[in-house]
Coordinates of C-alpha atoms in Angstrom, one line a residue:
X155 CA 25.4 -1.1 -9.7
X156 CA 24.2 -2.3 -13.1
X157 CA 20.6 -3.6 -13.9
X158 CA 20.0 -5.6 -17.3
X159 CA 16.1 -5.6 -18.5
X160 CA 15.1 -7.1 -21.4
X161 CA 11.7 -6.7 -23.1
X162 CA 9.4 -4.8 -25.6
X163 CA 9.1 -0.9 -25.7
X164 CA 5.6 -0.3 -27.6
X165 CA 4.2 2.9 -28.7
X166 CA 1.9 3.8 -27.0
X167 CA -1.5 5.8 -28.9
X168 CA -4.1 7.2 -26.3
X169 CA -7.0 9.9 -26.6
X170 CA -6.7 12.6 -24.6
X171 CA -7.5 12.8 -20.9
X172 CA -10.3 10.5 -20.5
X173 CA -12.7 10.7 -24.5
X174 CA -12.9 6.8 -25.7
X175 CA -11.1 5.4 -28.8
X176 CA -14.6 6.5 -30.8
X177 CA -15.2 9.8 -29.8
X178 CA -11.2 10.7 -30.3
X179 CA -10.0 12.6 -33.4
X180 CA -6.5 12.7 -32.6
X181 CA -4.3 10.2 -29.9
X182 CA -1.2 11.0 -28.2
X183 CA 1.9 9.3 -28.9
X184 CA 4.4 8.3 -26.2
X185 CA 6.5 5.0 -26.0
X186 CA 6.1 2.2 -22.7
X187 CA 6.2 -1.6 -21.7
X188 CA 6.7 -3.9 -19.2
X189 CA 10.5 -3.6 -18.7
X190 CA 11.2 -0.3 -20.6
X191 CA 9.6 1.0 -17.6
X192 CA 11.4 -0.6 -14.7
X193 CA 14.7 0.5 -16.7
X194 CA 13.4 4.0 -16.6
X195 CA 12.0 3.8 -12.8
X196 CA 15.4 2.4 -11.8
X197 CA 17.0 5.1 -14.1
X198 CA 16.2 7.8 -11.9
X199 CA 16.7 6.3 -8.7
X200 CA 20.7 6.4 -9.8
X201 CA 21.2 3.5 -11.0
X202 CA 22.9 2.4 -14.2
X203 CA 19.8 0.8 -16.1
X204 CA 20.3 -1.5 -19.3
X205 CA 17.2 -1.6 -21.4
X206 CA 17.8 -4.5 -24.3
X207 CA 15.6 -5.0 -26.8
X208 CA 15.1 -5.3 -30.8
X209 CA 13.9 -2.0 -32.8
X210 CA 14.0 -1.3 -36.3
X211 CA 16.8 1.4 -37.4
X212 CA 14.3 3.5 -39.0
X213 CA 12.9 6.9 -37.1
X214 CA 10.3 5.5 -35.4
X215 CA 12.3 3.2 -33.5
X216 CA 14.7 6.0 -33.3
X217 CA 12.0 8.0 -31.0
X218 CA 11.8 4.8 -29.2
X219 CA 15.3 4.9 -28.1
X220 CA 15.7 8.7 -27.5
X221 CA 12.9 8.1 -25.2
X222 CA 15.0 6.0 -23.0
X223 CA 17.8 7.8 -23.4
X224 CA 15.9 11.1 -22.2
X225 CA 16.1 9.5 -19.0
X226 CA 19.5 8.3 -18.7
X227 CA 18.7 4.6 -19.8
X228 CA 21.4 2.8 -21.5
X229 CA 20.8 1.9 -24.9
X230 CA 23.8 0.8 -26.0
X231 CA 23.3 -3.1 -26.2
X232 CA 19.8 -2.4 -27.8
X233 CA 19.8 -4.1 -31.5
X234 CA 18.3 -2.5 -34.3
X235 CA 16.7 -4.6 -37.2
X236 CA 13.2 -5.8 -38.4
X237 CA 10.6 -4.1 -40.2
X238 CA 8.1 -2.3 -37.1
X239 CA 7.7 -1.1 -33.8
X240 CA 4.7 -2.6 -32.0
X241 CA 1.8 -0.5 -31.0
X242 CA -0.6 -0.5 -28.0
X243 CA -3.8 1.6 -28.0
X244 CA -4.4 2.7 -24.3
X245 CA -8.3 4.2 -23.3
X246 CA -8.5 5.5 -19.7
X247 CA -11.2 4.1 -17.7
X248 CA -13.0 6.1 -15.4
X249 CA -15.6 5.4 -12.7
X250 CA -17.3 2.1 -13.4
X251 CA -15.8 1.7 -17.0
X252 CA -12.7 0.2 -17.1
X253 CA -9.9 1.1 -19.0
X254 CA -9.2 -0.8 -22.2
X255 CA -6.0 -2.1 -24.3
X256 CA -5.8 -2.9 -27.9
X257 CA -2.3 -4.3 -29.0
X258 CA -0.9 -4.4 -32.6
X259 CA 2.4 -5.7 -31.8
X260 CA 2.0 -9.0 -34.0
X261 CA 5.7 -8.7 -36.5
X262 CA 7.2 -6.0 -34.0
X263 CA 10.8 -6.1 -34.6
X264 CA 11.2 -8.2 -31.1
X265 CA 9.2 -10.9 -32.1
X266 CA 10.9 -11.7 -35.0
X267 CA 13.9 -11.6 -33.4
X268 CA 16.0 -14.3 -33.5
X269 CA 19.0 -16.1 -30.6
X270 CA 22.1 -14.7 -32.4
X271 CA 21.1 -11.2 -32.3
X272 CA 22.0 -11.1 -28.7
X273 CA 25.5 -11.6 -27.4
X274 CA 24.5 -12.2 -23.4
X275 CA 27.8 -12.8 -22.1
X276 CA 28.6 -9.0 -23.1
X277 CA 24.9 -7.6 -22.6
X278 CA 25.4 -8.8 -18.9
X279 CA 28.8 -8.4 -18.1
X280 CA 29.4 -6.3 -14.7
X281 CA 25.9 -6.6 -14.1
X282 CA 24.1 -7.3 -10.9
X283 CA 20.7 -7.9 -11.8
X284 CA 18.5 -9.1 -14.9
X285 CA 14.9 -8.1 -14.8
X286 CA 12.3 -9.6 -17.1
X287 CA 8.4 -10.4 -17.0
X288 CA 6.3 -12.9 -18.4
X289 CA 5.3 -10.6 -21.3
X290 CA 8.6 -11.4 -23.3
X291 CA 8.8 -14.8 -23.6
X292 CA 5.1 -15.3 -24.8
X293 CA 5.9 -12.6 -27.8
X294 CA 6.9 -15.5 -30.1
X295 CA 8.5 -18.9 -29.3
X296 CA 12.1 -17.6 -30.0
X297 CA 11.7 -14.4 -27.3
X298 CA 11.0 -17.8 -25.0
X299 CA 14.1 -19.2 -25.8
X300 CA 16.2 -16.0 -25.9
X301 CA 14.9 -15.2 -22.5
X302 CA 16.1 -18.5 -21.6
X303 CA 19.2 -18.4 -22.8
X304 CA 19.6 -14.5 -21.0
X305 CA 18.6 -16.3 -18.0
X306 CA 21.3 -19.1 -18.4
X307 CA 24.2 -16.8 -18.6
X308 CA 22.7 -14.6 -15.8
X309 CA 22.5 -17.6 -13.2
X310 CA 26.5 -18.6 -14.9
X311 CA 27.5 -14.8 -14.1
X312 CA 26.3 -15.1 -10.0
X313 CA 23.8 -12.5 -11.6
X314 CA 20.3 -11.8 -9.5
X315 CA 17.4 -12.6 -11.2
X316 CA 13.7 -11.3 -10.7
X317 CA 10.6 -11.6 -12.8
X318 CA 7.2 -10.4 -13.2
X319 CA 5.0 -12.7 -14.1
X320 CA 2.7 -10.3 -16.2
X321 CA 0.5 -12.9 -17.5
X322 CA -1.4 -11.1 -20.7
X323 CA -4.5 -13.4 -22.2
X324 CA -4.1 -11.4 -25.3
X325 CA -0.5 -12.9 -25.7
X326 CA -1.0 -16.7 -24.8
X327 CA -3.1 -18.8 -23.0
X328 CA -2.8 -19.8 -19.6
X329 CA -1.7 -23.3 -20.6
X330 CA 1.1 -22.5 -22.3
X331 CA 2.3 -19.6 -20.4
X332 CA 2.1 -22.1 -17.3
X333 CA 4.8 -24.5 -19.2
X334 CA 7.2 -21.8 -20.2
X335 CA 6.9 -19.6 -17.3
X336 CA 7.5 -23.3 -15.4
X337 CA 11.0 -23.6 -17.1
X338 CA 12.3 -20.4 -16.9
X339 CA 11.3 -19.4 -13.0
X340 CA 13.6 -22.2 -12.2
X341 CA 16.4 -19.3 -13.0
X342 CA 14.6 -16.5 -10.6
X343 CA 15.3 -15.6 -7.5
X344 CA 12.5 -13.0 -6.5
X345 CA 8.9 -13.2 -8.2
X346 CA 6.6 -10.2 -8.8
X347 CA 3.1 -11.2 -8.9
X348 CA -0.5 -9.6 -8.2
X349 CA -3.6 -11.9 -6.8
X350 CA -4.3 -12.9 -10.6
X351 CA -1.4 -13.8 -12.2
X352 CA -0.4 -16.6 -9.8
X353 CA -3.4 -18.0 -10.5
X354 CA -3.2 -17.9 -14.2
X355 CA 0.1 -19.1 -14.6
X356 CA 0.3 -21.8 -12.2
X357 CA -3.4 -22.6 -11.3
X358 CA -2.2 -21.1 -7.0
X359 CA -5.4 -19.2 -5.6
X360 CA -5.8 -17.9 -2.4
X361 CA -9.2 -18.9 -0.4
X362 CA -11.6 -16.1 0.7
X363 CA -10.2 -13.5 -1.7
X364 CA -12.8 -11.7 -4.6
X365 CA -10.8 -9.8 -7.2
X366 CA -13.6 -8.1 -9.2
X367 CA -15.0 -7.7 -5.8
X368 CA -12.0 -6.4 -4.4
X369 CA -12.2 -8.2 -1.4
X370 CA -8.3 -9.5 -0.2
X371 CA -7.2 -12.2 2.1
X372 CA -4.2 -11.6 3.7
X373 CA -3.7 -15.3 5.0
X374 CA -4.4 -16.8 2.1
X375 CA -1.9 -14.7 -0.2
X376 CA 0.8 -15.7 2.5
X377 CA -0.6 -19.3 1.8
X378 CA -0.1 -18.5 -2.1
X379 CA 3.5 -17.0 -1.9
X380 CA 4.4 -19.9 0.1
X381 CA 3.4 -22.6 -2.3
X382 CA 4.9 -20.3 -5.0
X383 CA 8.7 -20.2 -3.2
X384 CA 8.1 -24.2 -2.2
X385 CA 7.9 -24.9 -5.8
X386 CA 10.6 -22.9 -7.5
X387 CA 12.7 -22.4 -4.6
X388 CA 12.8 -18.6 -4.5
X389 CA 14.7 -16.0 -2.1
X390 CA 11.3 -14.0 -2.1
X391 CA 8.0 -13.5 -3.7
X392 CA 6.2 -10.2 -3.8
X393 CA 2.6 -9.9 -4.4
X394 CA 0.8 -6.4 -4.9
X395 CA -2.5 -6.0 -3.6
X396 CA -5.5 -3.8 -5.6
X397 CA -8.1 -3.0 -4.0
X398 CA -10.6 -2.2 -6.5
X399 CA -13.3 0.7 -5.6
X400 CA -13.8 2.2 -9.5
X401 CA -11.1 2.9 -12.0
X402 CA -10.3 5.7 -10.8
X403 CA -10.0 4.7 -7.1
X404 CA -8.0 2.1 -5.6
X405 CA -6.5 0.9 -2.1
X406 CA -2.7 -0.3 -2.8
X407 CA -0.4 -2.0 -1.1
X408 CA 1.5 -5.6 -1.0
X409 CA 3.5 -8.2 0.7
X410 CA 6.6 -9.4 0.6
X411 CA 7.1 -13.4 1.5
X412 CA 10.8 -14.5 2.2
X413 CA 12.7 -16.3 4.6
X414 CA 9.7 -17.8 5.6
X415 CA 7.9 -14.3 6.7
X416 CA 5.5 -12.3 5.3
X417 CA 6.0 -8.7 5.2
X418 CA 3.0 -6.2 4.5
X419 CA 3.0 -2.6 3.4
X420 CA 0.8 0.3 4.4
X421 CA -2.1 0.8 2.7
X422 CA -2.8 3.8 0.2
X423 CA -6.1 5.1 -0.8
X424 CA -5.1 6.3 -4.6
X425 CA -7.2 8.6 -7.2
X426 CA -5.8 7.3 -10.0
X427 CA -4.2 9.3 -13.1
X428 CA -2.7 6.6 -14.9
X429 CA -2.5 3.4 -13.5
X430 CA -0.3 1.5 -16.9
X431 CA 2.7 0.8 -15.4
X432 CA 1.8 0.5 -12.0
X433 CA 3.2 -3.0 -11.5
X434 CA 6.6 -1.7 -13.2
X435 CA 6.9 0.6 -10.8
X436 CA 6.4 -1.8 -8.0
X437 CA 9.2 -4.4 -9.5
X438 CA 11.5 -1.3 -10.2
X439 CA 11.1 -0.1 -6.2
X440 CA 11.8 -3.5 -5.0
X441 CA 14.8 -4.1 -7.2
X442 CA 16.3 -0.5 -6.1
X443 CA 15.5 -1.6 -2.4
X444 CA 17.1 -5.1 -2.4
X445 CA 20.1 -4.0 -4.5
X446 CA 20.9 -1.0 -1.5
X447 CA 20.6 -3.3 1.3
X448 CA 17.0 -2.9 2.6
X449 CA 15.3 -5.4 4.9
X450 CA 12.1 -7.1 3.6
X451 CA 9.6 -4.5 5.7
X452 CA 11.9 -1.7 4.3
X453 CA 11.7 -3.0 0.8
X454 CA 8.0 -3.3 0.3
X455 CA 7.0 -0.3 2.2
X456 CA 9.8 1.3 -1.2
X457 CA 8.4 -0.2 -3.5
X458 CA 4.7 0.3 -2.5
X459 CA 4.8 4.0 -2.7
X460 CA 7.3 3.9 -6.0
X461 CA 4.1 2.8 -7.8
X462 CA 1.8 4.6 -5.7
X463 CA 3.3 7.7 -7.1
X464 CA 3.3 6.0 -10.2
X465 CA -0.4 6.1 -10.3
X466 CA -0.6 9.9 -10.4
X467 CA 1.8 10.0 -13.3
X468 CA 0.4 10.4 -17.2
X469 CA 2.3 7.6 -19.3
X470 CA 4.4 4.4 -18.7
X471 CA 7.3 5.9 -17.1
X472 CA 7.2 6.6 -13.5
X473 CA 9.6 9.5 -13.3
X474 CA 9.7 10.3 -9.7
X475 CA 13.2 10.2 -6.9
X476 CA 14.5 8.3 -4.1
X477 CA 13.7 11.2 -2.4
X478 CA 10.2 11.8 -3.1
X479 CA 9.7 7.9 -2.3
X480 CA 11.1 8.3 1.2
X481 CA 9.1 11.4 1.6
X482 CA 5.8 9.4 0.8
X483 CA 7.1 6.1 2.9
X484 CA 7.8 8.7 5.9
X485 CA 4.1 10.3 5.5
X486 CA 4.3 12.9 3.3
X487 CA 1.3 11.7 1.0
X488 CA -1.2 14.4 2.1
X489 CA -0.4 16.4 -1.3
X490 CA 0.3 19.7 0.2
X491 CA 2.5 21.8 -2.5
X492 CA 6.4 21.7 -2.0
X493 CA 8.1 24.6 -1.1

């Protein structure tokens, strides 16, 4: 089982524990982003994960591969070139302040990239599934039509498509992400969402929901995914559901819409550690699930406590097992020590 996921890997700069940008004299330095992640959730789950992208061949992007490869991501179809790896600054929130992001990606070695750096008919070949979010075709206008062209020889290959929409303000504005997300969901077969993003992209709200209030309709997300699947024609659309009590504490848990049913998971009452890559996490889960034959309740109940374990984990990478997922699912999440 081979799973093709194309994106940015950042570095990723961050004070210690929870000290703001200002008051930090030094920053840690790991490496994350949007599909780097799922490679690396789906890495050690057992299956044979594909991370493409564009990094430069000097050290830096070196570290950037070796941290894939630490986890058993393939790397081989990765293309080196350009000038700079792109860099996110990540602050932890706590309590009532929220965390913050500042990106300095603009020039990374992906975004300059250009269609005939990537040879998609070998990239995918004897692969099952091709995972991308919304994040990589708003890096530049050619990422948009590199994605495209990915998702082209996916759909021509029988290959199983999913996407997170991942809409970032910071990146492009809802306008335009609406038109090219538009084009290229036409190629998906199971969306990732959360109670924002649909909105954002393609102007679908639910009624009766507050999400700085952290107030969720469950009707009226079932409502949403239907509309969403109506208009694109998808085998399943999965929204996650944040409950927001502070930064640091949050009720989790989502729904699954296909086949014309709705599928909720338990609910999780989280203390959060990190919460950056959360929604990775989540795709990652769901992928693993559908891939090994799980029914829809199965599948989100997975993939729900994938990223709730993600949650307690420092960095992008959510490096937990099947097993320890199963264990949560069954209703081990109490925290008692292991022995």
């Amino acid at each position: 089982m081979k799973v093709v996921t194309f994106g940015e890997i950042m570095l990723r700069l961050a004070p210690e524990g929870y000290l703001r940008f200002v008051q930090s004299d030094k920053l840690e330095a790991t490496f994350g982003g949007a599909e780097a992640n799922v490679a690396v959730s789906l890495s050690e789950f057992g299956v044979h994960a594909a991370f493409v992208t564009k990094l430069p061949s000097h050290e830096i992007g070196q570290a950037a591969v070796n941290s894939m490869r630490k986890f058993g991501v393939d790397t081989s179809e990765i293309v080196r070139g350009g000038d700079r790896v792109g860099i996110y600054y990540c602050e932890k929130g706590a309590s009532q302040r929220p965390s913050k992001v500042v990106y300095d990606r603009a020039n990374s070695s992906i975004a300059t990239a250009s269609a005939s750096d990537f040879d998609w008919d070998k990239i995918l070949d004897g692969a099952e599934w091709f995972h991308f979010t919304g994040i990589t075709p708003a890096l530049s206008d050619e990422t948009a039509v590199i994605t495209e062209q990915a998702l082209k020889k996916a759909k021509e290959k029988g290959i199983t498509v999913s996407c997170d929409l991942n809409f970032r303000k910071k990146l492009w504005s809802k306008e335009k992400a609406g038109a090219v997300m538009d084009k290229l969901c036409k190629y998906v077969d199971y969306c990732i969402a959360n109670e924002e993003d649909a909105k954002d992209v393609f102007g679908i709200e639910s009624c009766g929901s507050n999400i700085e209030g952290g107030k969720l309709n469950r009707e009226g997300y079932i409502e949403v995914a239907k509309k969403i699947t109506d208009r694109f024609d998808f085998k399943g659309v999965a929204i996650t559901l944040r409950e927001s009590i502070s930064a640091n504490d949050n009720i989790w848990s989502a729904m699954l819409y296909t086949e014309g049913e709705a599928k909720f998971s338990r609910k999780y009452d989280m203390h959060i550690v990190d919460r950056v890559g959360g929604g990775d996490s989540f795709g990652a889960g769901l992928i693993y699930s559908l891939i090994n034959g799980y029914n829809a309740q199965e599948a989100v109940e997975f993939a729900v406590a994938a990223s709730c374990l993600k949650h307690s984990i420092e960095g992008d990478f959510n490096a937990v097992s099947v097993e320890e997922v199963k264990a949560l699912v069954k209703g081990g999440g109490s925290g008692r020590v292991q022995r």
